Coordinates of N, CA, C and O in Angstrom, one line a residue:
X1 N 14.2 2.6 -44.9 CA 15.8 3.4 -44.9 C 15.8 3.7 -46.6 O 16.5 2.4 -47.0
X2 N 16.2 5.1 -46.5 CA 16.8 5.0 -48.2 C 17.8 4.7 -48.6 O 18.8 4.3 -47.6
X3 N 18.1 4.0 -49.8 CA 19.1 3.6 -50.3 C 20.6 4.3 -49.7 O 21.7 3.8 -49.1
X4 N 20.8 5.7 -50.3 CA 21.6 6.4 -50.0 C 22.3 6.4 -48.7 O 23.4 6.5 -48.0
X5 N 21.2 6.6 -47.6 CA 21.6 6.9 -46.1 C 21.9 5.2 -45.6 O 22.6 5.2 -44.9
X6 N 21.5 4.2 -46.3 CA 21.7 2.6 -46.1 C 23.3 2.6 -46.4 O 23.8 2.4 -45.7
X7 N 23.5 3.2 -47.7 CA 25.0 2.5 -47.8 C 25.7 3.4 -47.0 O 27.2 3.3 -47.0
X8 N 25.5 5.0 -46.8 CA 26.3 5.4 -46.0 C 26.9 5.1 -44.8 O 27.8 5.1 -44.2
X9 N 26.0 4.6 -43.8 CA 25.8 3.7 -42.5 C 26.6 2.6 -42.7 O 27.3 2.2 -41.7
X10 N 25.9 1.9 -44.0 CA 27.5 0.3 -44.2 C 28.6 0.9 -44.1 O 29.5 -0.2 -43.8
X11 N 28.7 1.7 -44.5 CA 30.3 2.0 -45.0 C 31.2 2.6 -43.8 O 32.3 2.1 -43.7
X12 N 30.1 3.4 -42.5 CA 30.8 3.5 -41.5 C 31.2 2.3 -40.8 O 32.1 2.5 -40.2
X13 N 30.3 1.7 -40.8 CA 30.1 0.4 -39.7 C 31.3 -0.8 -40.4 O 32.0 -1.2 -40.1
X14 N 31.4 -0.3 -42.2 CA 32.5 -1.5 -42.1 C 33.9 -1.2 -42.2 O 34.8 -1.7 -42.6
X15 N 34.4 0.5 -41.8 CA 35.1 0.8 -41.8 C 36.4 -0.2 -40.8 O 37.6 0.1 -40.8
X16 N 35.8 -0.6 -39.4 CA 36.6 -1.1 -38.5 C 36.3 -2.9 -38.5 O 36.4 -3.4 -37.6
X17 N 35.8 -3.1 -39.7 CA 35.1 -4.7 -39.8 C 36.4 -5.4 -39.5 O 37.6 -5.1 -40.1
X18 N 36.4 -6.4 -39.2 CA 37.3 -7.6 -39.0 C 37.3 -8.8 -39.8 O 38.0 -9.6 -40.1
X19 N 36.8 -8.5 -41.1 CA 36.7 -9.6 -42.4 C 37.6 -9.4 -42.6 O 38.1 -8.5 -43.2
X20 N 38.4 -10.5 -42.9 CA 40.0 -10.5 -43.7 C 40.9 -9.9 -42.9 O 42.3 -9.7 -43.4
X21 N 40.9 -9.8 -41.7 CA 41.8 -9.3 -41.2 C 42.7 -10.7 -39.8 O 41.7 -11.6 -39.8
X22 N 43.9 -10.7 -39.9 CA 44.5 -11.9 -39.6 C 44.3 -11.6 -37.7 O 44.2 -13.1 -36.9
X23 N 44.4 -10.5 -37.3 CA 44.4 -10.3 -35.9 C 43.2 -10.6 -35.2 O 42.6 -9.6 -35.3
X24 N 42.7 -11.2 -34.8 CA 41.3 -12.0 -34.0 C 41.5 -11.9 -33.1 O 40.8 -13.0 -32.1
X25 N 42.4 -11.2 -31.7 CA 42.3 -11.2 -30.5 C 41.1 -11.3 -29.9 O 39.9 -10.6 -30.2
X26 N 40.9 -12.1 -28.2 CA 39.5 -11.8 -28.0 C 38.9 -10.4 -27.9 O 37.6 -10.1 -27.5
X27 N 40.4 -9.7 -27.0 CA 39.8 -8.0 -27.1 C 38.9 -7.2 -28.4 O 38.0 -7.0 -28.0
X28 N 39.7 -7.7 -29.5 CA 39.4 -7.0 -30.6 C 38.1 -8.0 -30.9 O 37.0 -6.9 -31.7
X29 N 37.5 -8.9 -31.3 CA 36.5 -9.7 -31.4 C 35.4 -9.3 -30.4 O 34.2 -8.7 -30.9
X30 N 35.5 -8.7 -29.1 CA 34.7 -8.4 -28.1 C 34.6 -7.2 -28.2 O 33.1 -6.8 -28.2
X31 N 35.3 -6.7 -28.6 CA 35.1 -4.7 -29.0 C 34.1 -4.6 -30.7 O 33.3 -3.8 -30.4
X32 N 34.8 -5.4 -31.3 CA 33.8 -5.2 -32.5 C 32.2 -5.7 -32.4 O 31.6 -5.1 -33.0
X33 N 32.2 -7.3 -31.9 CA 30.7 -7.5 -31.1 C 30.0 -6.1 -30.6 O 29.0 -6.2 -31.3
X34 N 30.7 -6.0 -29.6 CA 29.3 -4.6 -28.9 C 29.6 -3.5 -30.2 O 28.6 -2.7 -30.0
X35 N 30.4 -3.1 -31.0 CA 30.4 -2.0 -31.8 C 28.8 -2.4 -32.6 O 28.2 -1.6 -33.2
X36 N 29.0 -3.6 -33.5 CA 28.1 -4.2 -34.6 C 27.1 -4.0 -33.3 O 25.8 -3.4 -34.3
X37 N 26.5 -4.7 -32.1 CA 25.0 -4.2 -31.2 C 24.7 -3.3 -31.4 O 23.5 -3.0 -31.4
X38 N 25.9 -2.0 -31.2 CA 25.5 -1.0 -31.2 C 24.7 0.0 -32.6 O 23.7 0.5 -31.9
X39 N 25.1 -0.5 -33.5 CA 24.9 -0.3 -34.6 C 23.5 -0.7 -34.6 O 22.3 -0.1 -35.1
X40 N 23.5 -2.7 -34.6 CA 22.0 -2.8 -34.9 C 20.9 -2.1 -34.3 O 19.7 -2.2 -34.5
X41 N 21.2 -1.9 -33.1 CA 20.2 -1.3 -32.2 C 19.6 0.4 -32.4 O 18.5 0.7 -32.2
X42 N 20.7 1.0 -33.2 CA 20.8 2.4 -33.0 C 20.2 2.5 -34.3 O 19.4 3.4 -34.5
X43 N 20.5 2.0 -35.3 CA 19.8 1.9 -36.7 C 19.3 0.4 -37.3 O 18.4 1.1 -38.6
X44 N 19.2 -0.2 -36.8 CA 18.4 -1.7 -37.2 C 19.2 -2.2 -38.2 O 19.0 -2.6 -39.4
X45 N 20.6 -1.6 -38.4 CA 21.5 -2.2 -39.5 C 22.3 -3.6 -39.2 O 23.2 -3.6 -38.1
X46 N 22.0 -4.7 -39.9 CA 23.2 -5.9 -39.5 C 24.1 -5.7 -40.7 O 23.7 -5.6 -41.9
X47 N 24.9 -5.9 -40.4 CA 26.1 -6.0 -41.5 C 26.7 -6.9 -42.1 O 27.9 -7.8 -40.9
X48 N 26.3 -7.4 -42.8 CA 26.8 -8.8 -43.6 C 26.3 -9.8 -42.2 O 25.6 -9.9 -41.8
X49 N 27.5 -10.7 -42.3 CA 27.3 -11.7 -41.2 C 28.3 -11.8 -40.1 O 28.8 -12.9 -39.5
X50 N 28.9 -10.6 -40.0 CA 30.3 -10.3 -39.5 C 30.0 -10.4 -38.0 O 30.8 -11.7 -37.3
X51 N 29.3 -9.8 -37.4 CA 28.6 -10.5 -36.1 C 28.3 -11.9 -35.7 O 29.3 -12.7 -34.6
X52 N 27.6 -12.7 -36.5 CA 27.7 -14.1 -36.3 C 28.7 -15.1 -36.3 O 28.8 -15.7 -35.8
X53 N 29.3 -14.1 -37.5 CA 30.6 -14.9 -37.4 C 31.6 -15.2 -36.6 O 32.2 -16.1 -36.0
X54 N 32.0 -13.6 -36.0 CA 32.5 -13.5 -34.7 C 32.1 -14.0 -33.4 O 33.3 -14.6 -32.6
X55 N 30.8 -14.0 -33.0 CA 30.3 -15.0 -32.3 C 30.7 -16.0 -32.2 O 31.0 -17.0 -31.1
X56 N 30.7 -17.2 -33.4 CA 31.0 -18.1 -33.4 C 32.3 -18.8 -33.2 O 32.9 -19.8 -32.5
X57 N 33.4 -17.6 -33.7 CA 34.4 -17.6 -33.2 C 35.1 -17.6 -31.8 O 36.1 -18.4 -31.4
X58 N 34.3 -17.1 -31.2 CA 34.8 -16.8 -29.4 C 33.9 -18.2 -29.1 O 34.2 -18.8 -28.0
X59 N 32.7 -18.4 -29.4 CA 32.1 -19.7 -29.0 C 32.8 -21.0 -29.0 O 32.5 -22.0 -28.2
X60 N 33.0 -20.9 -30.6 CA 33.8 -22.3 -30.8 C 35.1 -21.9 -31.4 O 35.5 -22.3 -32.4
X61 N 36.1 -21.6 -30.4 CA 37.3 -21.4 -31.1 C 38.3 -22.3 -31.6 O 39.1 -21.9 -32.5
X62 N 37.6 -23.9 -31.4 CA 38.5 -24.8 -31.9 C 38.1 -25.1 -33.4 O 38.7 -25.4 -33.8
X63 N 36.9 -24.3 -33.9 CA 36.2 -24.8 -34.9 C 36.3 -23.1 -35.6 O 35.6 -23.4 -36.7
X64 N 37.2 -22.2 -35.2 CA 37.4 -21.2 -35.7 C 37.4 -21.5 -37.2 O 38.2 -21.9 -37.6
X65 N 37.2 -20.2 -38.2 CA 37.2 -20.5 -39.6 C 37.1 -19.2 -40.2 O 37.1 -18.0 -39.7
X66 N 37.6 -19.1 -41.1 CA 37.9 -17.8 -42.1 C 36.5 -17.4 -42.5 O 35.6 -17.9 -42.6
X67 N 36.2 -16.3 -42.9 CA 34.6 -15.4 -43.0 C 34.3 -16.3 -44.0 O 33.2 -16.8 -44.5
X68 N 35.2 -16.5 -45.5 CA 34.6 -16.9 -46.6 C 34.3 -18.3 -46.3 O 33.3 -19.2 -46.8
X69 N 35.1 -19.3 -45.4 CA 34.5 -20.7 -44.8 C 33.0 -20.5 -44.4 O 32.5 -21.4 -44.6
X70 N 32.9 -19.6 -43.5 CA 32.1 -19.3 -42.6 C 30.4 -19.1 -43.7 O 29.6 -19.7 -43.6
X71 N 30.9 -18.1 -44.7 CA 29.8 -18.1 -45.9 C 29.4 -19.4 -46.6 O 28.2 -19.6 -46.9
X72 N 30.7 -19.9 -47.0 CA 30.3 -21.1 -47.5 C 29.5 -22.1 -46.8 O 28.2 -22.7 -47.3
X73 N 29.8 -22.3 -45.5 CA 28.7 -22.9 -44.5 C 27.7 -22.5 -44.7 O 26.3 -23.7 -44.6
X74 N 27.3 -21.6 -44.8 CA 25.5 -20.6 -44.6 C 25.3 -21.2 -45.8 O 24.1 -21.1 -46.0
X75 N 25.9 -20.6 -46.9 CA 25.0 -20.9 -48.5 C 25.3 -22.3 -48.3 O 23.9 -22.8 -49.1
X76 N 25.4 -23.1 -47.9 CA 25.3 -24.6 -48.1 C 24.3 -25.2 -47.5 O 23.3 -26.1 -47.6
X77 N 23.7 -24.2 -46.4 CA 22.6 -24.4 -45.5 C 21.5 -23.8 -46.5 O 20.4 -24.3 -46.2
X78 N 21.4 -23.0 -46.7 CA 20.6 -22.1 -47.7 C 20.0 -22.7 -48.6 O 19.1 -23.0 -48.9
X79 N 20.6 -23.1 -50.0 CA 20.6 -23.7 -50.7 C 20.3 -25.2 -50.6 O 20.9 -25.8 -49.9
X80 N 19.4 -25.7 -51.7 CA 18.8 -27.1 -50.7 C 19.9 -28.1 -51.2 O 19.7 -29.0 -50.5
X81 N 20.7 -28.2 -52.1 CA 21.9 -29.0 -52.3 C 23.1 -28.4 -52.2 O 24.3 -29.4 -52.5
X82 N 22.9 -27.2 -51.3 CA 24.4 -26.5 -51.1 C 25.2 -26.3 -52.7 O 24.6 -26.1 -53.5
X83 N 26.5 -25.6 -52.7 CA 27.4 -25.5 -54.1 C 27.6 -26.1 -54.5 O 28.5 -27.0 -53.8
X84 N 27.2 -26.9 -56.1 CA 28.0 -27.9 -56.3 C 28.8 -27.6 -57.6 O 28.2 -26.6 -58.3
X85 N 29.3 -28.2 -58.2 CA 30.3 -28.1 -59.5 C 29.4 -28.3 -60.7 O 28.5 -29.2 -60.8
X86 N 29.9 -27.2 -61.5 CA 28.9 -27.0 -62.8 C 29.9 -26.4 -63.9 O 31.1 -26.2 -63.3
X87 N 29.1 -26.6 -64.7 CA 29.8 -25.7 -66.3 C 28.8 -24.6 -66.8 O 27.9 -24.5 -66.8
X88 N 29.5 -23.3 -66.5 CA 28.5 -22.1 -67.3 C 29.7 -21.5 -68.4 O 30.5 -21.8 -68.5
X89 N 28.7 -21.1 -69.3 CA 29.2 -20.4 -71.0 C 30.1 -19.5 -70.6 O 31.0 -19.7 -71.3
X90 N 29.8 -18.7 -69.9 CA 30.8 -17.6 -69.4 C 32.0 -18.0 -68.3 O 33.1 -17.5 -68.8
X91 N 31.7 -18.5 -67.4 CA 32.6 -18.6 -66.4 C 33.2 -20.0 -66.5 O 34.7 -20.6 -66.0
X92 N 33.2 -21.0 -67.1 CA 33.7 -22.2 -67.7 C 33.2 -22.8 -66.4 O 32.3 -23.4 -65.9
X93 N 34.3 -23.6 -65.6 CA 34.0 -24.3 -64.3 C 33.4 -23.5 -63.2 O 34.3 -22.4 -62.8
X94 N 32.2 -23.3 -62.5 CA 32.1 -22.8 -61.6 C 31.2 -23.6 -60.4 O 31.0 -24.9 -60.8
X95 N 30.4 -23.3 -59.8 CA 30.0 -23.9 -58.7 C 28.6 -22.7 -58.7 O 28.0 -22.3 -58.7
X96 N 27.4 -23.8 -58.3 CA 26.0 -23.3 -58.3 C 25.1 -24.0 -57.5 O 25.8 -24.9 -57.2
X97 N 24.3 -23.2 -56.8 CA 23.5 -24.2 -55.8 C 21.6 -23.2 -56.1 O 22.0 -22.0 -56.8
X98 N 20.7 -23.7 -55.8 CA 19.6 -23.1 -56.0 C 18.7 -23.7 -54.5 O 18.9 -24.4 -54.2
X99 N 17.5 -22.6 -54.5 CA 16.8 -23.2 -53.4 C 15.4 -21.9 -53.8 O 15.4 -20.7 -54.7
X100 N 14.4 -22.5 -53.7 CA 13.0 -21.5 -53.3 C 12.3 -21.3 -51.8 O 12.0 -20.8 -51.6
X101 N 13.2 -21.6 -51.2 CA 13.5 -21.4 -49.3 C 14.1 -20.1 -49.4 O 15.2 -19.7 -49.8
X102 N 12.8 -18.7 -49.7 CA 13.2 -17.7 -49.3 C 13.2 -17.0 -48.2 O 13.4 -15.6 -47.7
X103 N 13.3 -17.6 -47.2 CA 13.1 -17.2 -45.4 C 13.9 -16.6 -45.1 O 14.0 -15.6 -44.1
X104 N 15.1 -17.0 -45.5 CA 16.5 -16.5 -44.9 C 17.1 -15.3 -45.6 O 17.9 -14.2 -45.2
X105 N 16.1 -14.6 -47.3 CA 16.8 -13.5 -47.6 C 15.8 -12.2 -47.1 O 14.8 -11.9 -46.9
X106 N 16.3 -11.3 -46.5 CA 15.8 -10.2 -45.8 C 15.2 -9.3 -47.1 O 15.4 -9.0 -48.5
X107 N 13.0 -9.1 -47.2 CA 12.6 -8.8 -48.3 C 11.9 -7.8 -47.5 O 10.5 -8.3 -47.5
X108 N 12.1 -6.5 -47.0 CA 11.1 -5.9 -46.4 C 9.9 -5.0 -47.4 O 10.3 -5.2 -48.7
X109 N 8.7 -5.3 -46.7 CA 7.6 -4.9 -47.2 C 7.9 -3.5 -48.3 O 7.4 -3.3 -49.4
X110 N 8.6 -2.4 -47.6 CA 8.8 -1.4 -48.2 C 9.6 -1.4 -49.7 O 9.3 -0.2 -50.6
X111 N 10.4 -2.4 -49.9 CA 11.3 -2.6 -50.9 C 10.3 -3.7 -52.2 O 11.0 -4.1 -53.1
X112 N 9.2 -4.3 -51.5 CA 8.3 -5.4 -52.5 C 7.6 -5.0 -53.6 O 7.4 -5.7 -54.7
X113 N 7.8 -3.7 -54.1 CA 7.3 -3.1 -55.5 C 8.7 -3.3 -56.5 O 8.3 -2.5 -57.6
X114 N 9.3 -3.5 -56.1 CA 10.7 -3.8 -56.9 C 10.2 -4.5 -58.7 O 9.3 -5.5 -58.4
X115 N 10.8 -3.8 -59.5 CA 10.6 -4.6 -60.7 C 10.7 -5.7 -61.3 O 10.1 -6.5 -61.9
X116 N 12.0 -6.3 -60.5 CA 12.2 -7.7 -60.7 C 12.0 -8.5 -59.3 O 12.2 -7.9 -58.3
X117 N 10.6 -9.8 -59.6 CA 10.7 -9.9 -58.3 C 11.1 -11.4 -58.3 O 12.1 -12.0 -58.9
X118 N 11.4 -11.7 -57.3 CA 12.2 -13.0 -56.7 C 10.9 -14.0 -56.3 O 10.3 -14.1 -55.3
X119 N 11.1 -15.3 -56.8 CA 10.2 -16.5 -56.4 C 11.5 -17.9 -56.2 O 11.1 -18.4 -55.8
X120 N 12.5 -17.5 -56.4 CA 13.9 -18.3 -56.0 C 14.8 -17.8 -56.3 O 15.3 -16.9 -56.6
X121 N 15.8 -18.7 -55.8 CA 17.1 -18.4 -56.0 C 18.4 -19.4 -56.8 O 18.4 -20.5 -56.5
X122 N 18.5 -18.8 -57.8 CA 20.1 -19.5 -58.4 C 21.2 -18.9 -58.7 O 21.4 -17.5 -59.3
X123 N 22.5 -19.5 -57.7 CA 23.2 -18.6 -57.7 C 24.7 -19.3 -58.3 O 24.5 -20.7 -58.1
X124 N 25.3 -18.6 -59.7 CA 26.4 -19.1 -60.1 C 27.8 -18.6 -59.3 O 27.8 -17.1 -59.9
X125 N 28.9 -19.0 -59.0 CA 30.2 -18.4 -58.5 C 31.2 -18.8 -59.2 O 31.1 -20.7 -59.3
X126 N 32.5 -18.1 -59.7 CA 33.6 -18.8 -60.4 C 33.9 -19.3 -58.6 O 34.4 -19.6 -57.8
X127 N 34.8 -20.6 -59.9 CA 36.1 -21.2 -58.7 C 36.4 -22.1 -59.8 O 37.0 -22.0 -61.1
X128 N 37.5 -23.3 -59.2 CA 38.0 -24.4 -59.8 C 37.7 -26.0 -59.4 O 36.6 -25.8 -58.4
X129 N 38.3 -26.8 -59.5 CA 37.9 -27.9 -58.9 C 38.4 -28.2 -57.4 O 37.4 -29.0 -56.7
X130 N 38.9 -27.4 -56.9 CA 39.4 -27.4 -55.7 C 38.6 -26.4 -54.9 O 37.9 -27.0 -53.5
X131 N 37.3 -25.8 -55.2 CA 36.3 -25.2 -54.8 C 35.8 -23.6 -54.9 O 36.6 -23.4 -56.3
X132 N 35.1 -23.0 -54.5 CA 35.1 -21.9 -54.9 C 35.7 -20.6 -54.7 O 36.3 -20.5 -53.2
X133 N 35.8 -19.7 -55.6 CA 36.9 -18.3 -55.1 C 36.2 -17.9 -54.1 O 35.0 -17.4 -53.4
X134 N 37.4 -17.7 -53.0 CA 36.8 -16.9 -51.7 C 36.0 -15.0 -51.8 O 35.6 -14.9 -51.0
X135 N 36.9 -14.4 -52.9 CA 36.3 -13.5 -52.9 C 34.6 -13.7 -53.3 O 33.8 -12.8 -53.2
X136 N 34.6 -14.5 -54.5 CA 33.6 -14.5 -54.9 C 32.1 -15.3 -54.1 O 31.0 -14.6 -53.6
X137 N 32.2 -15.6 -53.0 CA 31.4 -16.2 -51.6 C 31.4 -15.1 -50.7 O 30.1 -15.1 -50.8
X138 N 32.3 -14.0 -50.8 CA 32.1 -12.9 -49.9 C 30.7 -12.0 -50.9 O 30.2 -11.4 -50.0
X139 N 31.4 -11.6 -51.9 CA 30.5 -10.9 -52.9 C 29.0 -11.7 -53.1 O 28.4 -10.9 -52.8
X140 N 28.9 -12.8 -52.9 CA 28.0 -13.6 -52.8 C 26.9 -13.3 -51.8 O 25.4 -12.9 -51.7
X141 N 27.5 -13.5 -50.6 CA 26.7 -13.0 -49.3 C 26.1 -11.5 -49.4 O 25.6 -11.6 -49.0
X142 N 27.2 -10.7 -49.5 CA 26.7 -9.4 -49.5 C 25.2 -9.0 -50.6 O 24.7 -8.2 -50.3
X143 N 25.4 -9.7 -52.1 CA 24.6 -9.5 -52.7 C 23.1 -9.8 -52.3 O 22.2 -9.7 -52.2
X144 N 22.9 -11.3 -51.4 CA 22.2 -11.9 -50.8 C 21.4 -11.1 -49.8 O 20.6 -10.9 -49.7
X145 N 22.3 -10.9 -48.9 CA 22.1 -9.6 -47.7 C 21.6 -8.3 -48.4 O 20.4 -8.3 -47.5
X146 N 21.9 -7.7 -49.5 CA 21.2 -6.5 -49.8 C 20.8 -6.6 -51.1 O 20.0 -5.8 -51.7
X147 N 20.0 -8.2 -51.3 CA 19.0 -8.0 -52.8 C 18.3 -7.2 -52.8 O 18.1 -6.7 -54.1
X148 N 17.3 -7.2 -52.0 CA 16.0 -5.9 -51.9 C 16.5 -4.8 -52.4 O 15.6 -4.2 -53.3
X149 N 17.5 -3.9 -51.9 CA 18.1 -3.2 -52.6 C 18.1 -2.9 -53.8 O 17.8 -2.0 -54.9
X150 N 18.8 -3.8 -54.1 CA 19.3 -4.0 -55.8 C 18.7 -3.8 -56.4 O 18.4 -3.3 -57.4
X151 N 17.7 -4.9 -56.3 CA 16.8 -5.0 -57.3 C 15.5 -3.9 -57.2 O 15.1 -3.4 -58.3
X152 N 15.6 -3.2 -56.1 CA 14.7 -2.4 -56.1 C 15.2 -1.3 -57.0 O 14.2 -0.1 -57.3
X153 N 16.3 -1.0 -57.2 CA 17.0 0.2 -57.8 C 16.9 0.1 -59.1 O 17.7 0.8 -59.8
X154 N 16.8 -1.0 -59.3 CA 16.8 -1.7 -61.4 C 15.8 -0.6 -61.9 O 14.3 -0.6 -61.3
X155 N 16.3 0.3 -62.9 CA 15.0 1.3 -63.2 C 14.1 0.3 -63.9 O 14.5 -1.1 -64.8
X156 N 12.4 0.7 -63.8 CA 11.4 -0.1 -64.3 C 11.6 -0.2 -65.9 O 11.4 1.0 -66.7
X157 N 11.7 -0.9 -66.8 CA 11.8 -1.0 -68.3 C 10.4 -1.4 -68.6 O 10.2 -1.1 -69.9
X158 N 9.1 -1.4 -68.5 CA 7.9 -2.1 -68.5 C 6.7 -2.3 -67.3 O 7.3 -2.1 -66.5
X159 N 6.0 -1.8 -68.2 CA 4.9 -1.5 -66.4 C 4.5 -3.3 -66.0 O 4.2 -3.3 -65.1
X160 N 5.1 -4.2 -66.6 CA 4.8 -5.5 -65.7 C 6.1 -6.0 -65.2 O 7.1 -6.0 -65.9
X161 N 6.0 -6.6 -64.0 CA 7.3 -7.2 -63.7 C 7.7 -8.1 -64.3 O 7.4 -9.1 -64.6
X162 N 9.1 -8.4 -64.0 CA 9.9 -9.3 -64.3 C 10.4 -10.6 -63.5 O 10.2 -10.2 -62.0
X163 N 10.7 -11.7 -63.4 CA 10.9 -12.5 -62.7 C 12.5 -12.8 -62.6 O 13.3 -13.0 -63.3
X164 N 13.3 -12.9 -61.4 CA 14.7 -13.3 -61.3 C 14.7 -14.7 -61.6 O 14.2 -15.7 -61.5
X165 N 15.8 -14.8 -62.1 CA 16.4 -15.8 -63.5 C 17.5 -16.6 -62.6 O 17.8 -17.7 -62.2
X166 N 18.5 -16.2 -62.4 CA 19.9 -16.3 -62.0 C 20.4 -15.0 -61.5 O 20.3 -14.1 -61.9
X167 N 21.4 -15.0 -60.6 CA 22.7 -14.5 -59.8 C 23.8 -15.0 -60.6 O 24.2 -16.0 -60.1
X168 N 24.7 -14.4 -60.9 CA 26.2 -14.7 -61.3 C 26.9 -13.8 -61.0 O 27.0 -12.4 -61.2
X169 N 27.8 -14.4 -60.4 CA 29.2 -13.7 -59.7 C 30.1 -13.6 -60.8 O 30.8 -14.8 -61.0
X170 N 31.0 -12.7 -61.4 CA 32.2 -12.8 -62.4 C 33.4 -12.8 -61.6 O 33.6 -12.8 -60.5
X171 N 34.1 -13.7 -62.7 CA 35.6 -13.8 -61.9 C 36.2 -12.6 -61.6 O 37.3 -12.4 -60.8
X172 N 35.7 -11.3 -62.5 CA 36.8 -10.1 -62.2 C 35.9 -9.4 -61.1 O 34.6 -9.2 -60.8
X173 N 36.4 -9.2 -59.9 CA 36.0 -8.4 -58.7 C 35.3 -7.4 -59.1 O 35.8 -6.9 -59.7
X174 N 33.9 -7.8 -58.4 CA 32.9 -6.5 -58.6 C 32.0 -6.9 -59.1 O 31.2 -6.1 -59.4
X175 N 32.1 -7.1 -60.2 CA 31.0 -7.1 -61.5 C 30.4 -8.8 -61.3 O 30.8 -9.7 -60.5
X176 N 28.9 -8.5 -61.2 CA 28.0 -9.8 -61.0 C 26.9 -9.3 -61.8 O 26.5 -7.4 -62.2
X177 N 26.1 -9.9 -62.1 CA 24.9 -9.6 -63.3 C 23.5 -10.3 -62.7 O 23.7 -11.4 -62.1
X178 N 22.5 -10.1 -62.7 CA 21.2 -11.1 -62.8 C 20.7 -11.2 -63.9 O 20.5 -10.0 -64.7
X179 N 20.3 -12.5 -64.2 CA 19.5 -12.6 -65.6 C 17.7 -12.8 -65.0 O 17.4 -13.1 -63.9
X180 N 17.0 -12.0 -66.1 CA 15.2 -12.2 -65.7 C 14.7 -12.1 -66.8 O 15.3 -12.6 -67.4
X181 N 13.6 -13.1 -66.4 CA 12.5 -13.7 -67.6 C 11.3 -13.0 -67.5 O 10.9 -12.3 -66.2
X182 N 10.7 -12.7 -68.7 CA 9.3 -12.0 -68.8 C 8.3 -12.9 -68.7 O 8.5 -14.1 -69.0
X183 N 6.9 -12.6 -68.6 CA 6.0 -13.0 -68.2 C 5.9 -13.8 -69.8 O 5.3 -14.9 -69.8
X184 N 6.1 -13.4 -70.5 CA 6.3 -14.2 -72.2 C 7.3 -14.8 -72.4 O 7.0 -15.8 -73.6
X185 N 8.4 -15.0 -71.5 CA 9.3 -16.0 -71.6 C 10.8 -15.5 -72.3 O 11.9 -16.1 -72.7
X186 N 10.6 -13.7 -72.8 CA 12.0 -13.5 -73.2 C 12.8 -12.9 -72.2 O 12.3 -12.8 -70.7
X187 N 14.0 -13.2 -72.2 CA 15.4 -12.9 -71.2 C 16.3 -11.9 -71.6 O 16.5 -11.6 -72.6
X188 N 16.8 -11.1 -70.4 CA 17.6 -10.3 -70.6 C 18.6 -10.1 -69.2 O 18.2 -11.1 -68.1
X189 N 19.8 -9.3 -69.2 CA 20.7 -9.5 -67.9 C 21.0 -8.0 -67.6 O 20.3 -6.9 -68.7
X190 N 20.9 -8.1 -66.4 CA 21.2 -6.4 -66.0 C 22.6 -6.8 -65.0 O 22.8 -7.3 -64.4
X191 N 23.2 -5.6 -65.5 CA 24.9 -5.8 -64.9 C 25.0 -4.8 -63.5 O 24.5 -3.7 -63.7
X192 N 25.7 -5.5 -62.6 CA 26.3 -4.2 -61.5 C 27.9 -4.3 -61.6 O 28.1 -5.0 -62.1
X193 N 28.1 -3.3 -60.9 CA 29.8 -3.3 -60.6 C 29.5 -2.9 -58.9 O 29.1 -1.8 -58.8
X194 N 29.6 -3.8 -58.1 CA 29.6 -3.5 -56.6 C 27.9 -3.2 -56.0 O 27.7 -3.8 -56.2
X195 N 27.9 -2.2 -56.1 CA 26.5 -2.0 -55.8 C 25.5 -1.1 -56.7 O 24.4 -0.6 -56.0
X196 N 26.0 -1.1 -57.8 CA 25.6 0.1 -58.3 C 24.8 -0.6 -59.8 O 25.6 -1.5 -60.3
X197 N 24.1 0.0 -60.7 CA 23.8 -0.7 -61.7 C 24.4 -0.2 -63.2 O 24.3 1.3 -62.7
X198 N 25.0 -1.0 -63.8 CA 25.8 -0.3 -65.2 C 24.8 -0.4 -66.5 O 25.1 0.4 -67.0
X199 N 24.6 -1.6 -66.3 CA 24.0 -1.7 -67.5 C 22.1 -2.6 -68.0 O 22.2 -3.7 -67.0
X200 N 21.6 -2.3 -68.5 CA 20.1 -2.7 -68.0 C 19.9 -3.5 -69.9 O 19.8 -2.8 -70.6
X201 N 19.9 -4.5 -70.0 CA 19.7 -5.2 -71.5 C 19.8 -6.5 -72.1 O 20.9 -7.0 -71.0

């Protein structure tokens, strides 16, 4: 599906999202799950992790958690050692995780010709000693969920592909960037704001 069409449908399905909402009554949750299933069947679009999160909310009400906590749980499963405290030159105190297991990352064949190739995931998120920033967690999940599109949309700057080195979510909401490295060892960054490429170089 072309990116503009995907974004339009994603915005449409996100209008009634329960992510971040406090009223999670059974009626609302069930209604939203039915709506999400309908979109998945009609358009083949999975909206972030909302349906899985809501289904867990119904199945295990005693263990119900905020969406950011649900994301944290799943990132800790995805990343080999989970998210661990670290120090970054730009972010200072942060949280970082790494994995070479890309089986959970959506990579459709039609987007496989991206200039930036993915061999592993090195993820850096802002936070403090108490934990990862909640907004950054949700942003990270969205980035990984749509990563194939984001990388496919980066303009080719060379005939040879480069490799994804690291994904960093900034403290300022909406900003994130990927570090890439060429086969010759040179590296640079691609900056994003939300869903769009802002700067390459």
